[in-house]
PDB file of C-alpha atoms and ligand atoms in Angstrom:
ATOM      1  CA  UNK Z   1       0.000   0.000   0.000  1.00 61.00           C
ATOM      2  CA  UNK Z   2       1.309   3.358  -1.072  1.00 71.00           C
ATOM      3  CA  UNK Z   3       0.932   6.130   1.625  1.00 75.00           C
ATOM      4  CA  UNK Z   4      -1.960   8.833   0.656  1.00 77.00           C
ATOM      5  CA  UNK Z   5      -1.323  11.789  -1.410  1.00 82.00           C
ATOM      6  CA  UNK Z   6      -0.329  14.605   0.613  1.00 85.00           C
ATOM      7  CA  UNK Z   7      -2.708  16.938   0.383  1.00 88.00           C
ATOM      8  CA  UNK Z   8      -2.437  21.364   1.634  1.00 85.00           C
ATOM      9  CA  UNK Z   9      -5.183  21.375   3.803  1.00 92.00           C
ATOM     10  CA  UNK Z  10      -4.768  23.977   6.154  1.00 93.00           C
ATOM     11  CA  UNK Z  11      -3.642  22.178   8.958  1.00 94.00           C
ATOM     12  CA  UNK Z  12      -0.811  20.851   6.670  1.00 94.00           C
ATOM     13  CA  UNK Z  13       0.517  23.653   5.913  1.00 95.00           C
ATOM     14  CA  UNK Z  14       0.429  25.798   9.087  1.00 96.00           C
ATOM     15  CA  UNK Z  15       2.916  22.921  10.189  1.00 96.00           C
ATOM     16  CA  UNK Z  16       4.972  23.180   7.772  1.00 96.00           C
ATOM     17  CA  UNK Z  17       5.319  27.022   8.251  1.00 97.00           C
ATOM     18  CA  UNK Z  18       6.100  26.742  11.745  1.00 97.00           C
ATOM     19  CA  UNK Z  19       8.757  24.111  11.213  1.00 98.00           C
ATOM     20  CA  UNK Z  20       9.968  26.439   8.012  1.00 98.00           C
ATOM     21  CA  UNK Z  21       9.725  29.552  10.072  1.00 98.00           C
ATOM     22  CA  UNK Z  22      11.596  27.130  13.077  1.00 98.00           C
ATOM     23  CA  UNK Z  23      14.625  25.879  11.025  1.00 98.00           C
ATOM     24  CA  UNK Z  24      15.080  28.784   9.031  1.00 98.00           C
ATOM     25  CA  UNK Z  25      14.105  31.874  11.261  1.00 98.00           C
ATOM     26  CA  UNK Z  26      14.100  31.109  14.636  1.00 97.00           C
ATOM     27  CA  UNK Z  27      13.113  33.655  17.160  1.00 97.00           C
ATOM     28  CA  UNK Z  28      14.018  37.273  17.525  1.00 97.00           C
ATOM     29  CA  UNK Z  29      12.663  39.371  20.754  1.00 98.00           C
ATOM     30  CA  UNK Z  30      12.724  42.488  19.047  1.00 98.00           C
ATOM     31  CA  UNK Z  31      10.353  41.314  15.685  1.00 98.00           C
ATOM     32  CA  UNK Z  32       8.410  39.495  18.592  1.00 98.00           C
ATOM     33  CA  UNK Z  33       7.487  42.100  20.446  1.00 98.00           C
ATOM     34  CA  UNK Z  34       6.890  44.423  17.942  1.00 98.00           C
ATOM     35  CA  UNK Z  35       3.682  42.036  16.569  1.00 98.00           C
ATOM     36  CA  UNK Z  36       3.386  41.360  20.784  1.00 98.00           C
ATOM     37  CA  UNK Z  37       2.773  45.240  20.674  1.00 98.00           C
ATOM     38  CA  UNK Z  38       0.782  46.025  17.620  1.00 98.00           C
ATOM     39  CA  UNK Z  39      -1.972  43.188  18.836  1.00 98.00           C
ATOM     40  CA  UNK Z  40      -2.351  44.634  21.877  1.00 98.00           C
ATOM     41  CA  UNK Z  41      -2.515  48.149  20.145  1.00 98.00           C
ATOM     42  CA  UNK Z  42      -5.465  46.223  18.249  1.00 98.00           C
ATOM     43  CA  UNK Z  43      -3.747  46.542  15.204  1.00 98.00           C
ATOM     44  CA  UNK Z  44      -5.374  44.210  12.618  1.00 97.00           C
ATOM     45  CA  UNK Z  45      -2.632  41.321  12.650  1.00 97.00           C
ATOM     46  CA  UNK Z  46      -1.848  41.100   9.082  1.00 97.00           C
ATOM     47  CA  UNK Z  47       1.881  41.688   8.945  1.00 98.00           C
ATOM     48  CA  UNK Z  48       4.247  39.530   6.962  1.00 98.00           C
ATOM     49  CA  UNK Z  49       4.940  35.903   8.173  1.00 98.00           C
ATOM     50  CA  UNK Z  50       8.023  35.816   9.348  1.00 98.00           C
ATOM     51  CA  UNK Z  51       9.360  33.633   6.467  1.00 98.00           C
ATOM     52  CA  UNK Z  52       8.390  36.348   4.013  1.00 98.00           C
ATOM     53  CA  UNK Z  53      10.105  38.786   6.554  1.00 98.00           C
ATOM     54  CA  UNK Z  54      13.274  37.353   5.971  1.00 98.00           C
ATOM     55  CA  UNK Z  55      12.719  37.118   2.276  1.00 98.00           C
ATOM     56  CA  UNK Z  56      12.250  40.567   2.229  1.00 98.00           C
ATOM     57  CA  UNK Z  57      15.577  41.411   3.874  1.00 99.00           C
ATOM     58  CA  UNK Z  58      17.641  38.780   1.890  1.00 98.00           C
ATOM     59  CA  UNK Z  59      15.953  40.713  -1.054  1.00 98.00           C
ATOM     60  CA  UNK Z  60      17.522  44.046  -0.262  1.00 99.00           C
ATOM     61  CA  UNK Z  61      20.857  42.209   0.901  1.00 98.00           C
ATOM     62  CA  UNK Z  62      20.684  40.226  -2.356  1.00 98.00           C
ATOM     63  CA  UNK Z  63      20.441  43.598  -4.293  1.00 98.00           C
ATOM     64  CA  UNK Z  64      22.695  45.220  -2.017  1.00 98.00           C
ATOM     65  CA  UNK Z  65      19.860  48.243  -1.284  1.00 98.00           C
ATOM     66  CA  UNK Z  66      21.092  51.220   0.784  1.00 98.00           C
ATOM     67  CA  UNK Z  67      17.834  53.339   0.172  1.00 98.00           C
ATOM     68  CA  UNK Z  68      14.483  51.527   0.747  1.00 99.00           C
ATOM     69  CA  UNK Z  69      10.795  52.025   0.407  1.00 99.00           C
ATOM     70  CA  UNK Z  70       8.017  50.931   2.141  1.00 99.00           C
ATOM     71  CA  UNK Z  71       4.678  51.791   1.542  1.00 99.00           C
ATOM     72  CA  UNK Z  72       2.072  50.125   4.064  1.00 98.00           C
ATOM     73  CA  UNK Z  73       3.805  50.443   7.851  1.00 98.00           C
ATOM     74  CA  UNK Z  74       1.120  48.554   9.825  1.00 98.00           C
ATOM     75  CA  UNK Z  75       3.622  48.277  13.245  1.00 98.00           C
ATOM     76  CA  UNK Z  76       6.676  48.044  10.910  1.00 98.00           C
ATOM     77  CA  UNK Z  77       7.328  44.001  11.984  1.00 98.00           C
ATOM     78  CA  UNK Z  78       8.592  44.100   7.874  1.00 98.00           C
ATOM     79  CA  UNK Z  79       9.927  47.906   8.240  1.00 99.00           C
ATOM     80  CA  UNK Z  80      12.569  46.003  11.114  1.00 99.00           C
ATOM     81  CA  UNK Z  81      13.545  43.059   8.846  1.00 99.00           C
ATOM     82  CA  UNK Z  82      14.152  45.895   6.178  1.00 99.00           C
ATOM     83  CA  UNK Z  83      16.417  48.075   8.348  1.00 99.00           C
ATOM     84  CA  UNK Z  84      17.949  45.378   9.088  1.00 98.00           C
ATOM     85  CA  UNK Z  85      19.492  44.468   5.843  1.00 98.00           C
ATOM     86  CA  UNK Z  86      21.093  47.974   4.981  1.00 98.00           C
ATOM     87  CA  UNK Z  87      24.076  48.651   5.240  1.00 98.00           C
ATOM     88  CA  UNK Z  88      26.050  51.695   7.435  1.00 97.00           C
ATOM     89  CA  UNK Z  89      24.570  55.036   6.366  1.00 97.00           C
ATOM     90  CA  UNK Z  90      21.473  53.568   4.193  1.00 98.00           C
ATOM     91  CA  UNK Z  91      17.969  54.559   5.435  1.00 98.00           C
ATOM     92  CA  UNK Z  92      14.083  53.047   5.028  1.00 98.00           C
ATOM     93  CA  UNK Z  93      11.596  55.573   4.404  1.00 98.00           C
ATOM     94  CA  UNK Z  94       8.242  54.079   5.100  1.00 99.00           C
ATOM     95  CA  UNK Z  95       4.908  55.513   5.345  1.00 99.00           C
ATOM     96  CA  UNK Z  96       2.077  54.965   7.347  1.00 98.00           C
ATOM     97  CA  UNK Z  97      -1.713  56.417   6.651  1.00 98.00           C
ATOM     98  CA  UNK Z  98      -3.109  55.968  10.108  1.00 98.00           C
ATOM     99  CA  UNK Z  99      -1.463  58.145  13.502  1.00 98.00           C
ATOM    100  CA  UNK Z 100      -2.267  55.561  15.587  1.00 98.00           C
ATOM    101  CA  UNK Z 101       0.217  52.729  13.591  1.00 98.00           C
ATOM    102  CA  UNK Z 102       2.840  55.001  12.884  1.00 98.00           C
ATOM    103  CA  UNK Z 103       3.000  55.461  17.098  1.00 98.00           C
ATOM    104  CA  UNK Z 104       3.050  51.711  17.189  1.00 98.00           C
ATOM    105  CA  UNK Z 105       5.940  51.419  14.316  1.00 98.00           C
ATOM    106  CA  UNK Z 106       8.323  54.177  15.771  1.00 98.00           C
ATOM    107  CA  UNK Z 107       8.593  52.500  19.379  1.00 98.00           C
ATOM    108  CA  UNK Z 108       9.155  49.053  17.903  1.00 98.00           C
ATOM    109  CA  UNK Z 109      11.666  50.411  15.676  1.00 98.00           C
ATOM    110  CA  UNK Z 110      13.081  52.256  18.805  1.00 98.00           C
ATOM    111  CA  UNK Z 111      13.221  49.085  20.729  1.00 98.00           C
ATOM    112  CA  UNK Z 112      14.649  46.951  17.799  1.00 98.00           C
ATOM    113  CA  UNK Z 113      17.833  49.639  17.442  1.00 98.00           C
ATOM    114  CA  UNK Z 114      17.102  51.082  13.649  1.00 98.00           C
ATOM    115  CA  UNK Z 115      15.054  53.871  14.518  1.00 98.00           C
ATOM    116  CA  UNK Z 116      17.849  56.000  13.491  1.00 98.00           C
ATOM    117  CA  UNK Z 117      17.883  54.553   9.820  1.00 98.00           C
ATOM    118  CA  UNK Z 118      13.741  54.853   9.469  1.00 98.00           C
ATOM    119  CA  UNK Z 119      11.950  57.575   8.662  1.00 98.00           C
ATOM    120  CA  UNK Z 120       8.185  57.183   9.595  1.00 98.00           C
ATOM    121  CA  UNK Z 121       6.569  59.356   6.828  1.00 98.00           C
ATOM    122  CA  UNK Z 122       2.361  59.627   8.351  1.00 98.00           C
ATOM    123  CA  UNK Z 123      -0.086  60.597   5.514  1.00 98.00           C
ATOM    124  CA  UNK Z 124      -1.959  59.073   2.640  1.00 98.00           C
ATOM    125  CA  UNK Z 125       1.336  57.526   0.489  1.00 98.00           C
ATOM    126  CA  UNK Z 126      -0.993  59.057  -2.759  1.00 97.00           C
ATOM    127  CA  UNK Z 127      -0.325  62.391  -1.411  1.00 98.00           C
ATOM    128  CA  UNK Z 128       3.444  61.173   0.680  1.00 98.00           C
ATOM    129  CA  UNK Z 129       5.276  59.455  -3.033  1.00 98.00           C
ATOM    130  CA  UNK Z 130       5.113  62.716  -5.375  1.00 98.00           C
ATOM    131  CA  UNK Z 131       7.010  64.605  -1.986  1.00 98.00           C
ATOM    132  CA  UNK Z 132       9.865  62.046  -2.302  1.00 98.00           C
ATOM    133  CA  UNK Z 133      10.179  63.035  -6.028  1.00 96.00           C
ATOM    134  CA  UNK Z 134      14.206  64.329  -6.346  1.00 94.00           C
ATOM    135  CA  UNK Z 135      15.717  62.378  -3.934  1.00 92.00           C
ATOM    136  CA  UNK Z 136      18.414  59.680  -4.710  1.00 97.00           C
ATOM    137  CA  UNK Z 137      16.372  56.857  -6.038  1.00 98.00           C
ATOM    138  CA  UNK Z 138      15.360  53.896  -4.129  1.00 98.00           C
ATOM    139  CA  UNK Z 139      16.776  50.604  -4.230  1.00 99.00           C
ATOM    140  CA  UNK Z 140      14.032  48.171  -3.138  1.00 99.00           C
ATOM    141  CA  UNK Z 141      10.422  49.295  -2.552  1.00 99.00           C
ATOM    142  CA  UNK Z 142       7.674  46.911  -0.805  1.00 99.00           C
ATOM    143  CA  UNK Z 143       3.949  47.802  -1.629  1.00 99.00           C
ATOM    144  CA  UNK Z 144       1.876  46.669   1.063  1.00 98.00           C
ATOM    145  CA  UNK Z 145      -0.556  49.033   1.878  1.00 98.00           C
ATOM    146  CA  UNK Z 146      -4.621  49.189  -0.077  1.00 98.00           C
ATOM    147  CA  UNK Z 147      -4.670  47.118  -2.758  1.00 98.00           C
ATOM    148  CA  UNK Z 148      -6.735  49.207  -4.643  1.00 98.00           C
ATOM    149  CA  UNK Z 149      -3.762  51.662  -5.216  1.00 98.00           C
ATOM    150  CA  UNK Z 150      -1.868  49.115  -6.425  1.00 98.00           C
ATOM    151  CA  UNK Z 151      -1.071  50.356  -9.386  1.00 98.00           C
ATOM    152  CA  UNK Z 152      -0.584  54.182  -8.274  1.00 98.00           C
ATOM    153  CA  UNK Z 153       1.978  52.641  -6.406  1.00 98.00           C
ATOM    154  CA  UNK Z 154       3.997  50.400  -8.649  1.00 99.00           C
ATOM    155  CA  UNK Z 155       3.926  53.542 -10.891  1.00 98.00           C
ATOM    156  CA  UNK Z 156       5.781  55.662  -7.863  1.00 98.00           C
ATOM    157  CA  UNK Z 157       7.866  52.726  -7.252  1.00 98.00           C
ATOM    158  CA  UNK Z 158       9.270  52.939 -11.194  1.00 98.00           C
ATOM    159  CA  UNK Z 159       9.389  56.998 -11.082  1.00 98.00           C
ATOM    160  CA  UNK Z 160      11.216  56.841  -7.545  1.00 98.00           C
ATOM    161  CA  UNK Z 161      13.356  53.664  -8.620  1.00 98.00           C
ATOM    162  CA  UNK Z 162      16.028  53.207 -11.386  1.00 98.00           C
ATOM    163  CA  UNK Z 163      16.982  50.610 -13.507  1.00 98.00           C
ATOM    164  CA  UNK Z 164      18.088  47.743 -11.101  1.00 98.00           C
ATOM    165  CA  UNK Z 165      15.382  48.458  -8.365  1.00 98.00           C
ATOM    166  CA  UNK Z 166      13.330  45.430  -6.734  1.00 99.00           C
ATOM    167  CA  UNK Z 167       9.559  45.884  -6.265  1.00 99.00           C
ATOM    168  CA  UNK Z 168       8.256  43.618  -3.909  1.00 99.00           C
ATOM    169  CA  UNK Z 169       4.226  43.611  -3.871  1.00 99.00           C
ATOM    170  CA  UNK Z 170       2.424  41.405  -0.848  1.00 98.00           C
ATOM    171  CA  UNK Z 171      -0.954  39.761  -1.222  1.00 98.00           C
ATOM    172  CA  UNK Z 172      -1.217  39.347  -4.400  1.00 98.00           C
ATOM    173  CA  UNK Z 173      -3.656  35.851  -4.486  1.00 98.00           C
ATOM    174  CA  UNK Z 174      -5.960  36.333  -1.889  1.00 97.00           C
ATOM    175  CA  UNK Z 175      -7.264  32.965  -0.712  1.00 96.00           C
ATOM    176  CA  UNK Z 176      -7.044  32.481  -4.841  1.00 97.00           C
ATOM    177  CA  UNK Z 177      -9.532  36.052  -5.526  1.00 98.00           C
ATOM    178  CA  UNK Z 178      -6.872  36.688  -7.996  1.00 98.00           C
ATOM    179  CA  UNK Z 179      -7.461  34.270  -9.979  1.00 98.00           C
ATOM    180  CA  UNK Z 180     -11.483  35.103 -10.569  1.00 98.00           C
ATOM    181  CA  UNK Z 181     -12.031  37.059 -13.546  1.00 97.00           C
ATOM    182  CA  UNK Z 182     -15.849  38.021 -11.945  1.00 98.00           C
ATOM    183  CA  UNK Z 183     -14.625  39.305  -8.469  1.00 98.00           C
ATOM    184  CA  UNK Z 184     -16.521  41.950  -6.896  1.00 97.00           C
ATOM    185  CA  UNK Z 185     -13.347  42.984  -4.307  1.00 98.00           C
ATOM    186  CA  UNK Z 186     -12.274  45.997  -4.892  1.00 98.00           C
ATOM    187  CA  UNK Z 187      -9.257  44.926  -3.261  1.00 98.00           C
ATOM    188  CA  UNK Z 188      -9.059  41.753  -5.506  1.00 98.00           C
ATOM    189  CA  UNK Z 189      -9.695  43.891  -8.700  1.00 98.00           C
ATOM    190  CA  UNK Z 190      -6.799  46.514  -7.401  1.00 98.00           C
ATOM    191  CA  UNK Z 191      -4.395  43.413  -7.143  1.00 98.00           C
ATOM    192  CA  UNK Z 192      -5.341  42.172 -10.402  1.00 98.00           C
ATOM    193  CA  UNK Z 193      -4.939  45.786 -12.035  1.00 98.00           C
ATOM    194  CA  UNK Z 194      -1.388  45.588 -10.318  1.00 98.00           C
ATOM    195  CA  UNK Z 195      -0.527  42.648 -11.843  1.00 98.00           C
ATOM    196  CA  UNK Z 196      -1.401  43.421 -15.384  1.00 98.00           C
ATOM    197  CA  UNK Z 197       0.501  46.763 -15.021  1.00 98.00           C
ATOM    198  CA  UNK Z 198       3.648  44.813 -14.257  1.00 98.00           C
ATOM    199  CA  UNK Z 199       2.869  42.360 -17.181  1.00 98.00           C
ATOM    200  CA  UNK Z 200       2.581  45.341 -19.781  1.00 98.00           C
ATOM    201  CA  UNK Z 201       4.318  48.531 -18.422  1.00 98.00           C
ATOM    202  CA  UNK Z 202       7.950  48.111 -19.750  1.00 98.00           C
ATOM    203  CA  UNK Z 203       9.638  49.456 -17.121  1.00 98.00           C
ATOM    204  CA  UNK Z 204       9.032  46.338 -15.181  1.00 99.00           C
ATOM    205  CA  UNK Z 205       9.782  42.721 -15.469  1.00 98.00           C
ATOM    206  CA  UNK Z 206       8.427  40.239 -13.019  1.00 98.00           C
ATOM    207  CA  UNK Z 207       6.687  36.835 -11.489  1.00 98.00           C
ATOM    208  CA  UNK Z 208       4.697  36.343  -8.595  1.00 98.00           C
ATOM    209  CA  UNK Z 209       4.971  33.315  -5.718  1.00 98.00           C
ATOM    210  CA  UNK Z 210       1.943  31.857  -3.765  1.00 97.00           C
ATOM    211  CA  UNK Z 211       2.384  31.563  -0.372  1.00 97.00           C
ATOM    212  CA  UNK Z 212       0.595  28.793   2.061  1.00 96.00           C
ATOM    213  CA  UNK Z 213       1.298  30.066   5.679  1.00 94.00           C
ATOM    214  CA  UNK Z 214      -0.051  30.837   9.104  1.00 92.00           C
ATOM    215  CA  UNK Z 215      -1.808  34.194   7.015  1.00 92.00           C
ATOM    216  CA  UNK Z 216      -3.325  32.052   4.909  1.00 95.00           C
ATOM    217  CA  UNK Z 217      -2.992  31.480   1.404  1.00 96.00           C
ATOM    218  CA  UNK Z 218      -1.095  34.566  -0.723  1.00 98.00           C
ATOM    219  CA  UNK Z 219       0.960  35.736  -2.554  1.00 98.00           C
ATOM    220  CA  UNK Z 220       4.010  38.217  -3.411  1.00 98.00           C
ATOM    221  CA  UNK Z 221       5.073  39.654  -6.714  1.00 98.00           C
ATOM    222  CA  UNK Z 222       8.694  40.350  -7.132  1.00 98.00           C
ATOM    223  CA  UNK Z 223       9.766  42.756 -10.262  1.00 99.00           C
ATOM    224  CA  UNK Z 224      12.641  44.220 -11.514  1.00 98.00           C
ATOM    225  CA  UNK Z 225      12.910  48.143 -12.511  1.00 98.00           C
ATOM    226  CA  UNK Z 226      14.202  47.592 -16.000  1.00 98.00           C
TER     227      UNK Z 226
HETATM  228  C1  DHB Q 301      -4.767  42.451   4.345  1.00 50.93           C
HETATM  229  C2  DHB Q 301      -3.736  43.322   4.033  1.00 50.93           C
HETATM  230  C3  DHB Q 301      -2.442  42.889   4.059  1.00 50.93           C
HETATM  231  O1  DHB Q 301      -1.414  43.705   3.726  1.00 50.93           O
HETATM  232  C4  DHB Q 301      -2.141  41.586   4.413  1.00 50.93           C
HETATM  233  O2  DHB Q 301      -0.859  41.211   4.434  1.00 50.93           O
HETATM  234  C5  DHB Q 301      -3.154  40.705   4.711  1.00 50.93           C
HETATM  235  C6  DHB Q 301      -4.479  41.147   4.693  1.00 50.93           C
HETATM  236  C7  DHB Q 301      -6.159  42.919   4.328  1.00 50.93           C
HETATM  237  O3  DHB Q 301      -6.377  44.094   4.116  1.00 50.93           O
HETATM  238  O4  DHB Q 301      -7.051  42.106   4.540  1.00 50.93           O
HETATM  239 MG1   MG Q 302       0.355  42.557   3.386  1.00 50.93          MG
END
């Protein structure tokens, strides 16, 4: 008798995301207590799993990013994984539409050592991106933030890039939304829009990853600034 095809239920999964997240991340007080803080803050808990945390910082090691963007702060769990990867003298601007996160964000980022390197921009990012226009371009940018601006931001994130810049965009399958033509979601529709930008603007190139852990099933896009 053969043993029964593994099948991703839920509870499958989750498992193997912990023991992923166990072998591969481990534990850090600092990211810890920063989600520790934003859920008693009553934050919604939709940060990054810490797997795709660390993806995100071996992106901007990988590219060797000095100057990063993050749009979307929530209680900056990804804005510390981000910091962490720059090197001496490079800086994370990240901004953050509600007060009440951005107070969240700057004492974790306090307490995790790298609020010297992050500026906490607060204020719609459709009204924060055109004020960054002129400064030395950004290496990496991560889009995290309403999904129905998705493409107003991967359009910042080419104008405020250059050639060489990674574009990281989270939740891009939504429990598999993405992949119905008749959804309804606005947020869904914004995703989709997001992703057929990056298919036909030619300033991008890029592919997109489903994800199966403890958030669920999603999705990032990675691109490349052409
Ligand atoms: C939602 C937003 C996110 O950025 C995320 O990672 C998960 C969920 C949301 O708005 O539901
Ligand atoms: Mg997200």
């Amino acid at each position: 008798m053969s043993e029964p095809t593994p099948v991703p239920t839920p509870d499958a999964w989750r498992r193997v995301d912990a023991y992923l997240s166990e072998t591969l991340v481990g534990h850090d007080d600092a990211l810890e207590q920063a989600v520790a803080d934003q859920n008693a803050a009553d934050l919604p808990a939709i940060e990054v799993a810490p797997l795709n945390g660390k993806l995100l910082n071996l992106l901007a090691r990988i590219s060797g990013a000095r100057r990063i963007l993050e749009i979307g702060t929530l209680g900056a769990y990804s804005t510390i994984w981000l910091a962490r990867a720059l090197p001496d003298g490079g800086d994370v601007v990240t901004i953050e539409a509600e007060p009440r996160n951005a107070e969240v964000a700057r004492a974790n980022l306090e307490r995790a050592g790298v609020g010297d390197r992050v500026e906490v921009r607060v204020g719609r990012a459709a009204d924060v991106l055109p004020e960054l226009d002129g400064g030395a371009p950004f290496d990496l940018v991560f889009i995290d933030a309403d999904k129905e601006s998705n493409t107003v931001y991967l359009d910042w994130a080419a104008r405020l890039g250059r050639p060489g810049t990674v574009v990281v965009v989270d939740n891009v399958v939504r429990s598999g939304g993405v992949a119905d033509p008749a959804t309804e979601s606005a947020q869904v529709i914004g995703v989709q829009r997001g992703l057929e930008l990056l298919a036909r603007d030619p300033r991008f190139d890029a592919t997109a990853l489903q994800t199966l852990d403890r958030k669920g099933w999603d999705g990032v896009a990675i691109a490349l600034v052409v």
